[in-house]
Tab-separated table of C-alpha atoms and ligand atoms in Angstrom:
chain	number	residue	atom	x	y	z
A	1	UNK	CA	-12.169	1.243	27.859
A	2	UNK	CA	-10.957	1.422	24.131
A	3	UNK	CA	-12.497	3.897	22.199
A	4	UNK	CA	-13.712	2.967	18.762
A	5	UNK	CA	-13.505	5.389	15.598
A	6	UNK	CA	-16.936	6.432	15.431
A	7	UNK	CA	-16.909	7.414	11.483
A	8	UNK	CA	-16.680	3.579	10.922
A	9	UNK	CA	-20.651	3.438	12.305
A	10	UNK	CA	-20.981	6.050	9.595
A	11	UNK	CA	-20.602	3.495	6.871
A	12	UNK	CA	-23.596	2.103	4.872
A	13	UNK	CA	-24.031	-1.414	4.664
A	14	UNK	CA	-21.120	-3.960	3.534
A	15	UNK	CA	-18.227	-2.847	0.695
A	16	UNK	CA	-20.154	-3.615	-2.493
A	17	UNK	CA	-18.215	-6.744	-3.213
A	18	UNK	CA	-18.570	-8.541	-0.269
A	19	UNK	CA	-22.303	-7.577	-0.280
A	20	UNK	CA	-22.293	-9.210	-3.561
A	21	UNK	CA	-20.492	-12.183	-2.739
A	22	UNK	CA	-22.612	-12.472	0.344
A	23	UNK	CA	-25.681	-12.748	-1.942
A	24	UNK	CA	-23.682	-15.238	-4.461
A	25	UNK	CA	-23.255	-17.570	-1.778
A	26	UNK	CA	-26.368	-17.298	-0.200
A	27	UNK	CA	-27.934	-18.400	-3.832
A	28	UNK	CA	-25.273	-21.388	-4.471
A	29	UNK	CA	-26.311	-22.848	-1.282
A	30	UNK	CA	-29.921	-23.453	-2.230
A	31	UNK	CA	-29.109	-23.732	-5.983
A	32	UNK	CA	-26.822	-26.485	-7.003
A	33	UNK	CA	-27.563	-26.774	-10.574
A	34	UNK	CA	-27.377	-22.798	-10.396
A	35	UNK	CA	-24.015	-22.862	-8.810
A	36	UNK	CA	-22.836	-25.236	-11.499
A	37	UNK	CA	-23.946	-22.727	-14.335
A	38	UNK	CA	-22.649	-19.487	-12.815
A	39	UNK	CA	-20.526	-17.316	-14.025
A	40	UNK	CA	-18.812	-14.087	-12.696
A	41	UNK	CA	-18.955	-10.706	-13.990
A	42	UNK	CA	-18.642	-9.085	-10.869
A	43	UNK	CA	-15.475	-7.736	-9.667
A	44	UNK	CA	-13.450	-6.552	-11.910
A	45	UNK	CA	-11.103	-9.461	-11.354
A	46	UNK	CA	-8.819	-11.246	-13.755
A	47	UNK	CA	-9.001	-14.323	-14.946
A	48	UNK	CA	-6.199	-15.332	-17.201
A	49	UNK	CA	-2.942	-16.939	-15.961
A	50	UNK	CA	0.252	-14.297	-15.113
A	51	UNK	CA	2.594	-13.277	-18.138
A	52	UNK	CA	5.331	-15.655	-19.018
A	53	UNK	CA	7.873	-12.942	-18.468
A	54	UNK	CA	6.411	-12.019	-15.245
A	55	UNK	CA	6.453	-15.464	-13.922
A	56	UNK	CA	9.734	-16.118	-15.162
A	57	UNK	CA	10.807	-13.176	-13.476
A	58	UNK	CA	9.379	-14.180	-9.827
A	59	UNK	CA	11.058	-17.824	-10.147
A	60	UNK	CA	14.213	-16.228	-10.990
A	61	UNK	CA	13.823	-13.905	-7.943
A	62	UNK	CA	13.062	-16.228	-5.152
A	63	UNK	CA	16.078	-18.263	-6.633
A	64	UNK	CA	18.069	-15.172	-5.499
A	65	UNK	CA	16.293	-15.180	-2.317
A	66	UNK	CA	17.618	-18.755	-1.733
A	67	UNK	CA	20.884	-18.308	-1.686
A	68	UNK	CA	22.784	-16.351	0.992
A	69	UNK	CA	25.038	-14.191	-1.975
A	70	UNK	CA	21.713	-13.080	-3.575
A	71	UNK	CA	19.406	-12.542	-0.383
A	72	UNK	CA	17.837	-9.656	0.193
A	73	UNK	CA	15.600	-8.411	3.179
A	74	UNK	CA	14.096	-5.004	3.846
A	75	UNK	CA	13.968	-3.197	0.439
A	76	UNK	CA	13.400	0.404	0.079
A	77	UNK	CA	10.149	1.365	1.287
A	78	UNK	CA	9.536	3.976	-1.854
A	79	UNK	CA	10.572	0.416	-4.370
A	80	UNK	CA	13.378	-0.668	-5.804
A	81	UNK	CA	15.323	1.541	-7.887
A	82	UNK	CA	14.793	-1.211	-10.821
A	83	UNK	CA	11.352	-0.653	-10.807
A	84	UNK	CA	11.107	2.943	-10.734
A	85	UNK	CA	13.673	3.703	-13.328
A	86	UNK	CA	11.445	0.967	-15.088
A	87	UNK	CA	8.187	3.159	-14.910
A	88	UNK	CA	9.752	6.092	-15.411
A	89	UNK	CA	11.354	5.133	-18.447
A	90	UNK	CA	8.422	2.837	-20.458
A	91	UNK	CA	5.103	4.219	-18.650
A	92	UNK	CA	5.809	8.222	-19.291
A	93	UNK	CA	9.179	8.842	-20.477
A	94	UNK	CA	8.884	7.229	-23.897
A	95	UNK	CA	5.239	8.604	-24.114
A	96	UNK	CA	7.034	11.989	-23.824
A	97	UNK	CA	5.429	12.791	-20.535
A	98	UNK	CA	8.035	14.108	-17.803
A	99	UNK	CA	7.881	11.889	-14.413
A	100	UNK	CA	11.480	11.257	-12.568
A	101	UNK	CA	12.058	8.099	-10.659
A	102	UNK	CA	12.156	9.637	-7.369
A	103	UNK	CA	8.436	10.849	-8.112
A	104	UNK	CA	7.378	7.337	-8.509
A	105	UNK	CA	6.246	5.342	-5.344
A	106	UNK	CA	5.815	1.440	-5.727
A	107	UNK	CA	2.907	-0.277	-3.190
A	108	UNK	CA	0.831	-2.548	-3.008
A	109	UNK	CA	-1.961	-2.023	-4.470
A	110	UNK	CA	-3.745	0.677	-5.845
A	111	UNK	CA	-6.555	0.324	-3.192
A	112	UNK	CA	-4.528	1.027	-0.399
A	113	UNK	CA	-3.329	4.114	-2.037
A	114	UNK	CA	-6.282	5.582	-2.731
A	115	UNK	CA	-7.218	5.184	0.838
A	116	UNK	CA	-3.451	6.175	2.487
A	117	UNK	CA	-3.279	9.450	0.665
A	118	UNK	CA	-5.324	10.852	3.216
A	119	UNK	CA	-3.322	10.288	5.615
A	120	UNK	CA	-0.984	13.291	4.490
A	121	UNK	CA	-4.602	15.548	3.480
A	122	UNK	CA	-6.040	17.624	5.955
A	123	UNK	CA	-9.510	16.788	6.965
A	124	UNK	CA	-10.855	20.705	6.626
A	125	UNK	CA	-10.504	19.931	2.805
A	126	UNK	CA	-13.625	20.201	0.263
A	127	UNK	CA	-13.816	17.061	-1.407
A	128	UNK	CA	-14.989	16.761	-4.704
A	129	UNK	CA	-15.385	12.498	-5.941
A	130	UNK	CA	-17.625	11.292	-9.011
A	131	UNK	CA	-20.809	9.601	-8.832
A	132	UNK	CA	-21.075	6.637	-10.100
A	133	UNK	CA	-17.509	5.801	-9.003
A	134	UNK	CA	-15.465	2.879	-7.073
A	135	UNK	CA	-16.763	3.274	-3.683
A	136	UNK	CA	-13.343	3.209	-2.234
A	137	UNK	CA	-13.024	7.216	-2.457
A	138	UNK	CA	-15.864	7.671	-0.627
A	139	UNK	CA	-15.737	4.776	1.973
A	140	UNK	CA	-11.858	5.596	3.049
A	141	UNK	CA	-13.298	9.511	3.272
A	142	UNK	CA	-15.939	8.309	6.104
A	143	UNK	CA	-13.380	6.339	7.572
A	144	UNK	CA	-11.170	9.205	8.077
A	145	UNK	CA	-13.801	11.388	9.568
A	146	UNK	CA	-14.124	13.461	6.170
A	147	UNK	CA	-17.938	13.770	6.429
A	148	UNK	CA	-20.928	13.504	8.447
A	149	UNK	CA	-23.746	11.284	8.586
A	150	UNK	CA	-25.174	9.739	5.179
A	151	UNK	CA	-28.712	10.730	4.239
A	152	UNK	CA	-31.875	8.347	3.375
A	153	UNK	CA	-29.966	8.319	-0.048
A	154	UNK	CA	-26.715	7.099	1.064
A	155	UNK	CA	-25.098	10.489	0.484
A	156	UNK	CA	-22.723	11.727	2.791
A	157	UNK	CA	-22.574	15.275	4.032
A	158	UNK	CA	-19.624	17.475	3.571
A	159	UNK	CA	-19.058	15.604	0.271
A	160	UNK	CA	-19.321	17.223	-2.900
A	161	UNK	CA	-20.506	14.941	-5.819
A	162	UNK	CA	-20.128	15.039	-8.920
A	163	UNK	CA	-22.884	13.171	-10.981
A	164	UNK	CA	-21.728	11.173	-14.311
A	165	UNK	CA	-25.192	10.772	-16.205
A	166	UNK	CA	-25.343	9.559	-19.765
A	167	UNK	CA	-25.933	13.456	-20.452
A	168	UNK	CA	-22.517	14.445	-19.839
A	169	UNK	CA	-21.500	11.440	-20.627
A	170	UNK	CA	-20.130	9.899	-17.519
A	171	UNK	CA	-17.324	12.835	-17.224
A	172	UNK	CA	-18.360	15.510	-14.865
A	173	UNK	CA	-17.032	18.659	-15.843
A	174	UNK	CA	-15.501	20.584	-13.359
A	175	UNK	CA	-18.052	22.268	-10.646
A	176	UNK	CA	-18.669	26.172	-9.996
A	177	UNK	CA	-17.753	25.598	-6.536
A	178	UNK	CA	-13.857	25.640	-5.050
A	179	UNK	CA	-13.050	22.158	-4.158
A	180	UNK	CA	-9.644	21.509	-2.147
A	181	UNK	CA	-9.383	18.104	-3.335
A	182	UNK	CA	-11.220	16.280	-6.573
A	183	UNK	CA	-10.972	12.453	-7.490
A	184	UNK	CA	-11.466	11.448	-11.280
A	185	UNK	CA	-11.329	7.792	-12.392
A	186	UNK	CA	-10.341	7.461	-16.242
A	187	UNK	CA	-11.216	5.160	-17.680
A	188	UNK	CA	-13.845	4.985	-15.327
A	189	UNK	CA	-14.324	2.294	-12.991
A	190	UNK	CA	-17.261	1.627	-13.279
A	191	UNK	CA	-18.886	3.449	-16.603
A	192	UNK	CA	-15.855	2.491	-18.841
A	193	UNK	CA	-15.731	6.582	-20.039
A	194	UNK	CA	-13.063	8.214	-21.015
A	195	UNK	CA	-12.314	11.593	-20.923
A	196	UNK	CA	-10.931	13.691	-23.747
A	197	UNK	CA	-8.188	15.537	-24.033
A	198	UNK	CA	-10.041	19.237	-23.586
A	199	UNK	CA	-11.752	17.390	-20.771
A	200	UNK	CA	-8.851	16.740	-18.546
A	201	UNK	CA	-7.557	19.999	-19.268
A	202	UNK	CA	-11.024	21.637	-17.713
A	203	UNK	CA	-10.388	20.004	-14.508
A	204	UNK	CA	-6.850	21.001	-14.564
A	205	UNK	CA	-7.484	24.045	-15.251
A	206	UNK	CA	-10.087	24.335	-12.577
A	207	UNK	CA	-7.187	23.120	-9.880
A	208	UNK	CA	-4.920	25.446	-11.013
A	209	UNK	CA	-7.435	28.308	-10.930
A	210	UNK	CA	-8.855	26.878	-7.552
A	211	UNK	CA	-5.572	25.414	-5.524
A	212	UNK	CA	-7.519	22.023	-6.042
A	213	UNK	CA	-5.441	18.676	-5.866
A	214	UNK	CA	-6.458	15.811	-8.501
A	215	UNK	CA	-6.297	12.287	-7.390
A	216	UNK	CA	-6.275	11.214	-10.510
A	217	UNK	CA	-6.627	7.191	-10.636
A	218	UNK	CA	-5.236	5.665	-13.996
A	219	UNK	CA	-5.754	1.842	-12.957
A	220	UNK	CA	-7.274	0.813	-16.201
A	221	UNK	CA	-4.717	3.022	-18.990
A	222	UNK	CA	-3.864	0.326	-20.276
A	223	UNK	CA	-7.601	-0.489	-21.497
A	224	UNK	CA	-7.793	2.780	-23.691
A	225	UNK	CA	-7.557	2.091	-27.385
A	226	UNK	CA	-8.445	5.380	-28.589
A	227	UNK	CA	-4.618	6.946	-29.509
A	228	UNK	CA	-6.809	10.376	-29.037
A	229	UNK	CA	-7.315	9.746	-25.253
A	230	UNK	CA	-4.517	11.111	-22.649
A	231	UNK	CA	-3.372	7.829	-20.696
A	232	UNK	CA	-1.973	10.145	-17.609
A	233	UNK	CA	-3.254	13.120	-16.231
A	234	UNK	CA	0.673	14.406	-16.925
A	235	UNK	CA	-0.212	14.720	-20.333
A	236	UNK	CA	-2.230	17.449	-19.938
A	237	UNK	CA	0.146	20.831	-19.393
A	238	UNK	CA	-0.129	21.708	-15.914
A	239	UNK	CA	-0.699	18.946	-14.344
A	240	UNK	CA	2.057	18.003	-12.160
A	241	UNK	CA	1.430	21.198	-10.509
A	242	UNK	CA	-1.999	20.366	-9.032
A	243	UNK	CA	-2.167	16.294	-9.648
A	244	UNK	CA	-1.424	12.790	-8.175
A	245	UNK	CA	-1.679	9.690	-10.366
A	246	UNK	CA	-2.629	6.684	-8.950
A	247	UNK	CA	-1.829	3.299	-11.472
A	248	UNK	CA	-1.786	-0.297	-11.340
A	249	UNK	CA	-0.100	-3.593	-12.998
A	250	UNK	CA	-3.180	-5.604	-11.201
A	251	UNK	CA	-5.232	-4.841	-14.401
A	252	UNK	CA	-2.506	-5.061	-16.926
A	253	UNK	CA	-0.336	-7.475	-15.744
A	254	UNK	CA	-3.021	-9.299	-14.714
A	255	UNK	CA	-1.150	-8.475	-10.619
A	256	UNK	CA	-4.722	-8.333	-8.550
A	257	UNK	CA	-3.230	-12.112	-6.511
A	258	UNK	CA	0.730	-10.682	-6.821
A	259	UNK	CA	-0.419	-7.307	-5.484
A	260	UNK	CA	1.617	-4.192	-6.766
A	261	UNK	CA	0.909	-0.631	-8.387
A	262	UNK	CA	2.780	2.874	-8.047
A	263	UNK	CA	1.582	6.709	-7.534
A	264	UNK	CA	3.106	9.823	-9.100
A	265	UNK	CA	3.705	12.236	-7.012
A	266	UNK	CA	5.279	15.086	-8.671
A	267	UNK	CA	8.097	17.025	-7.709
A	268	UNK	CA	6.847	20.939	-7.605
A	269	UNK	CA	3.505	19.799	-6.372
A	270	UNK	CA	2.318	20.996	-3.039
A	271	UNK	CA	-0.441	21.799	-0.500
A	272	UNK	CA	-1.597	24.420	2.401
A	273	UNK	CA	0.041	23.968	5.942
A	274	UNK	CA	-3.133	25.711	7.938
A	275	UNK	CA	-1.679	28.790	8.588
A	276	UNK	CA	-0.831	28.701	4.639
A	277	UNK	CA	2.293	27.970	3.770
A	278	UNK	CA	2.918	25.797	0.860
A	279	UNK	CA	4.663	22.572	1.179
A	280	UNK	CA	5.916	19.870	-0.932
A	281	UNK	CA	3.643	16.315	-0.953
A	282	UNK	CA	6.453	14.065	-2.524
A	283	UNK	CA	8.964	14.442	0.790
A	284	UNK	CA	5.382	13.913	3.140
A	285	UNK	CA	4.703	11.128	1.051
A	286	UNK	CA	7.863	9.605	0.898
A	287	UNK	CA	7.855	9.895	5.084
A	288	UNK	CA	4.410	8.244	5.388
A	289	UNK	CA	5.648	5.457	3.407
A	290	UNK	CA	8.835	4.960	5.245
A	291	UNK	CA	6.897	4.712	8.621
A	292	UNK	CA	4.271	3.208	7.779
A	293	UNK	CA	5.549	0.430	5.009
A	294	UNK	CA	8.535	-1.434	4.830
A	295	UNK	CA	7.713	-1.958	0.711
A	296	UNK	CA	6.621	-4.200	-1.647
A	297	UNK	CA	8.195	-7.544	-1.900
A	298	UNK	CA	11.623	-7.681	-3.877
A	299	UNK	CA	9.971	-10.689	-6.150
A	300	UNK	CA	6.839	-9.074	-6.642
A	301	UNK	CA	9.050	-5.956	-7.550
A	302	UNK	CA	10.873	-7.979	-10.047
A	303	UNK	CA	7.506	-9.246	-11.480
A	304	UNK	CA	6.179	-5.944	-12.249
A	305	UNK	CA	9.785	-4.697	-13.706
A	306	UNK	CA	9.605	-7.825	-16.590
A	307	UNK	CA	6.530	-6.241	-17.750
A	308	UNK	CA	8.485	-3.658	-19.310
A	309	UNK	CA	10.751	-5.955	-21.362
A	310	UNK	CA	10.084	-6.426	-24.513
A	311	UNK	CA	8.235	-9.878	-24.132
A	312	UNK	CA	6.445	-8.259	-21.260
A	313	UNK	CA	4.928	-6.069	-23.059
A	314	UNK	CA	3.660	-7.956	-25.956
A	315	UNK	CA	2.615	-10.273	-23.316
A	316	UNK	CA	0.680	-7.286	-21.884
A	317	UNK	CA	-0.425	-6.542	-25.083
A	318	UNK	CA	-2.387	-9.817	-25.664
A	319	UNK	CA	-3.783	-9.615	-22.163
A	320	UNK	CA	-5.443	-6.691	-23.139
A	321	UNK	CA	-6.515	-7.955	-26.611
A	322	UNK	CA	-8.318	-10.520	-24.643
A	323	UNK	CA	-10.129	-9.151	-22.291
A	324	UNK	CA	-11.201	-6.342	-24.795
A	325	UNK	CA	-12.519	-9.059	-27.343
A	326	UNK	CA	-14.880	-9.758	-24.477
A	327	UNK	CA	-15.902	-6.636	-23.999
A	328	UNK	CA	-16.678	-6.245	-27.721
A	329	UNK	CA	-19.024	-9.502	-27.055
A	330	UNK	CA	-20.666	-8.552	-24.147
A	331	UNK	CA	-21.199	-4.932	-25.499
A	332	UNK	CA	-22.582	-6.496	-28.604
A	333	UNK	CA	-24.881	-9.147	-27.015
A	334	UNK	CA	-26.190	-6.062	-24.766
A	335	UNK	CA	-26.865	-3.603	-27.681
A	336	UNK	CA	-28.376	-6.842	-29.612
A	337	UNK	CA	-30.661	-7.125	-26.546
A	338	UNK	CA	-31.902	-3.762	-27.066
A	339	UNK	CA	-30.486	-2.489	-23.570
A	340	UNK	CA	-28.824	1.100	-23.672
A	341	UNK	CA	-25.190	0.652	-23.461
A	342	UNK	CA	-22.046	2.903	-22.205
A	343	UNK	CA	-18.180	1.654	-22.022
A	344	UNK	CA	-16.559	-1.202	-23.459
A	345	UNK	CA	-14.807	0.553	-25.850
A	346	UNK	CA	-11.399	1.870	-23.875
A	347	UNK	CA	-12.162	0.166	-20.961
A	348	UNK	CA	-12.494	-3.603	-19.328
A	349	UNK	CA	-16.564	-2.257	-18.156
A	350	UNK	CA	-19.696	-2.419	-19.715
A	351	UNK	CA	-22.410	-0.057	-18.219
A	352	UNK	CA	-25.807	-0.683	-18.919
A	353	UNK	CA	-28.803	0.856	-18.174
A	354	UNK	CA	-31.395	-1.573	-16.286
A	355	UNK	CA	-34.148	-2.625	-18.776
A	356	UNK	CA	-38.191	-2.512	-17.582
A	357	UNK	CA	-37.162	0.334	-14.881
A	358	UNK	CA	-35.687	-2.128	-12.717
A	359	UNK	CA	-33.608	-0.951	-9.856
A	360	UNK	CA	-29.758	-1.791	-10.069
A	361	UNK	CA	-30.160	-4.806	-7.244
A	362	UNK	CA	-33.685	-5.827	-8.521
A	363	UNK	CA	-31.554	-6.668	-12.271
A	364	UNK	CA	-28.422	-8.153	-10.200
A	365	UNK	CA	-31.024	-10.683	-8.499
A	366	UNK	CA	-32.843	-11.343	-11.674
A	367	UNK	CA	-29.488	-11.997	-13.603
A	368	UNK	CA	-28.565	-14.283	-10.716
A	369	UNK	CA	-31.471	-16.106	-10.203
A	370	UNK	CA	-32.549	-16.796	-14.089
A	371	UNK	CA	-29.871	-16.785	-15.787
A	372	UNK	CA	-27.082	-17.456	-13.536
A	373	UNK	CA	-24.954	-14.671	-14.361
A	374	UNK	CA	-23.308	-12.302	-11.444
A	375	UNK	CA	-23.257	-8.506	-12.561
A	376	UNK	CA	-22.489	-5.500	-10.181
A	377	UNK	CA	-25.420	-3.544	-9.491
A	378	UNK	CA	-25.032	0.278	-10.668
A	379	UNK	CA	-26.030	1.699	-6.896
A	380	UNK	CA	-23.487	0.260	-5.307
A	381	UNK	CA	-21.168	2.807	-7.200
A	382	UNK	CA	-23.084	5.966	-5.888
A	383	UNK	CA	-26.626	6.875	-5.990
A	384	UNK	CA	-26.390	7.909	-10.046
A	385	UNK	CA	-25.390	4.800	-10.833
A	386	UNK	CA	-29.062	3.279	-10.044
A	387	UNK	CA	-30.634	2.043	-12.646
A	388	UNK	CA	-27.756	1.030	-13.970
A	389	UNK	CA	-25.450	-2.685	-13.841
A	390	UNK	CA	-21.993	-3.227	-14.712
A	391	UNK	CA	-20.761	-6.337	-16.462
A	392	UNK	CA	-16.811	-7.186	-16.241
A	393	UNK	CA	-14.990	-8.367	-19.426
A	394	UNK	CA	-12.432	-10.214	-16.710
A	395	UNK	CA	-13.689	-13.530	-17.619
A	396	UNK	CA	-12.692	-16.504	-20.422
A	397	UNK	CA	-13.766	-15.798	-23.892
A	398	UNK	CA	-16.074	-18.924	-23.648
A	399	UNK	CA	-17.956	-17.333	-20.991
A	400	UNK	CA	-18.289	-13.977	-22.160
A	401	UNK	CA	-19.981	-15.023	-25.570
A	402	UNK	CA	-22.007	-17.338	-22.868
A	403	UNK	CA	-22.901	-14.509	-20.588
A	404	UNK	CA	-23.755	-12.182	-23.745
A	405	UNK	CA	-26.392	-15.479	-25.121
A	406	UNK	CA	-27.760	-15.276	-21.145
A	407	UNK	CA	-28.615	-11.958	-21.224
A	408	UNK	CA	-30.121	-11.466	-24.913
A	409	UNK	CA	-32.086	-14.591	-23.616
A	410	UNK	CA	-33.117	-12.951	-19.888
A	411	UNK	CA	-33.988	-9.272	-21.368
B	501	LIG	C1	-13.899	-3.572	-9.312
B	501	LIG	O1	-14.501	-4.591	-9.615
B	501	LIG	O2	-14.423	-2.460	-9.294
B	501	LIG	C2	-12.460	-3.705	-8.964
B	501	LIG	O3	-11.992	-4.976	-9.157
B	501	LIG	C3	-12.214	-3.350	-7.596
B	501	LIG	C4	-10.762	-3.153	-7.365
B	501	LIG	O4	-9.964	-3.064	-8.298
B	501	LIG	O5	-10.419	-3.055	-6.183
């Protein structure tokens, strides 16, 4: 008899997302004229087509791939040297932040990363992960046998959370307690809050002081329009000693269909053998990868790389522009409804407090039902974020000045 892993019984419910698409579809099948009217502010999905540069990249690369001169199979499984020099050069070098190529790991997604760290993390580590936050953190922790049971409030023991409120803002500051390992999102997926300068250097602080590692995921940078705000945790002096960064093109480049992102892992950082000797992350990384991935496809690779060029990045640019006009709308129309409103501002997320004392899934079935609208409930994000929703500024611009009429009209 096979054995199953037993912390995958641990898990509560669905993933969030397929929860709420379970729910979607359960209300277009009784609700044709519904189904008709709805739009989708749900997952934080894209909407708008690829960048020019990146699409004339991938043609141009699968031309290469049909012809035997310009084949290519296996690729290296840390990326293409292209790519990384790429990212080295335009995402931190040219910012003045120090990260070499051969620090820089190209995947697949920035999911999967989150979740394959662990495989090179002990599992006697204290882990430290924000609350509200993407669930991924906490869901790839239970699978990997990281805590015990969860409680009647969906926390999960042996985890240490760390509660974003709109008192502090949505940026915990660093705990009293030692944590081995501490996740921060910024911009936050899914309060859109930034933290400051003299924030991130707190929590690097903290690691330093406390041997902590940061997993600190950067997926939405691009998104910040505050110049003030530190777009990499490398930035912050100190940081490659005690930090990993975790980025994405799906957000930018608009890659969550082509599939690609990267994570920093510096150089001089390191972690505890048991007995307690120190020892480098980037050559245990680099040796999961190789086993375990055989790297992200050569055209996809190529895709990502014409981001950097200079119509790539005004490309990028506009992207952005876009899907932060929405934001501006649907921030607006919220305010303008009298809700209490967070985010928006340097990120693609507008978090919103539930009006009437409504729970977060009571308000995602009332903005499906009435006004045909889907919205990610705030609990699915951790047990602080109840009470709250989150509406995605991934959408046309018709539909977000639609979606911000719907919901001065609902509240
Ligand atoms: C979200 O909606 O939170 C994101 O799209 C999820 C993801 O990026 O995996």
């Amino acid at each position: 008899m096979a054995f199953l892993n037993d912390n995958y019984l641990k898990l509560k419910a669905g993933y969030l997302f397929p929860e709420i698409a379970r729910r979607v579809n359960a209300f277009c099948e009784g609700n044709p004229d519904g189904k008709a009217r709805l739009i989708r502010c749900g997952i934080g999905d894209v909407t708008e087509p690829l960048p020019p540069a990146a699409v004339a990249a991938l043609h141009s690369a699968v031309d290469e791939l049909a012809s035997r001169d310009t084949f290519r199979g296996y690729g290296p499984e840390q990326g293409y040297p292209f790519l990384r020099q790429a990212i080295s050069q335009n995402a931190y070098r040219a910012h003045g932040i120090d990260v070499a190529e051969d620090e820089i790991f190209i995947s697949d997604g920035s999911k999967c990363d989150c979740g394959n760290i662990l495989d090179i993390l002990g599992h006697q580590n204290r882990i430290g992960i924000p609350d509200p936050v993407y669930p991924v953190y906490v869901d790839t922790n239970v699978m990997a046998g990281h805590t015990g049971d969860a409680d009647a409030s969906g926390a999960y023991a042996g985890l240490h959370y760390l509660p974003g409120t709109a008192e502090n803002g949505f940026v915990p500051a660093p705990p009293q307690e030692k944590l081995d390992v501490a996740y921060l999102c910024f911009p936050n997926n899914p309060t859109g809050a930034v933290a400051t300068r003299a924030q991130l250097q707190a929590w690097v602080d903290y690691a330093l002081a406390n041997d902590t590692l940061l997993l600190f995921d950067a997926a939405y940078e691009a998104y910040i329009q505050d110049a003030s705000i530190p777009r990499s945790i490398y930035e912050i002096p100190g940081a490659r000693r005690c930090a990993i960064e975790f980025r994405s093109f799906s957000k930018n480049g608009g890659f969550t269909g082509v599939r690609c992102a990267f994570i920093v892992v510096p150089g001089e950082l390191t972690a505890k053998t048991a007995d307690g000797q120190r020892v480098p992350l980037r050559g245990l990384w680099s040796r999961r990868t190789s086993t375990k991935f055989n790297g992200t496809g050569y055209i996809v690779q190529r895709a990502a790389e014409a981001l950097y060029s200079p119509e790539g990045k005004a490309q990028v640019a506009a992207l952005i522009a876009h899907y932060m006009g929405n934001a501006a709308i649907l921030r607006t129309g919220a305010v303008n409804a009298g809700l209490q409103v967070f985010g928006g501002e340097n990120a693609p997320y507008i978090w919103v407090k539930t009006p009437n004392g409504l729970s977060s899934w009571e308000f995602f079935d009332n903005m499906l039902n009435k006004a045909n609208v889907v919205i990610t409930p705030g609990s699915g994000f951790g047990r602080a974020g109840e009470g709250y929703f989150r509406i995605s500024a991934f959408n046309s611009r018709e539909n977000a000045i639609e979606v911000a009429r719907r919901i001065r009209e609902l509240v």
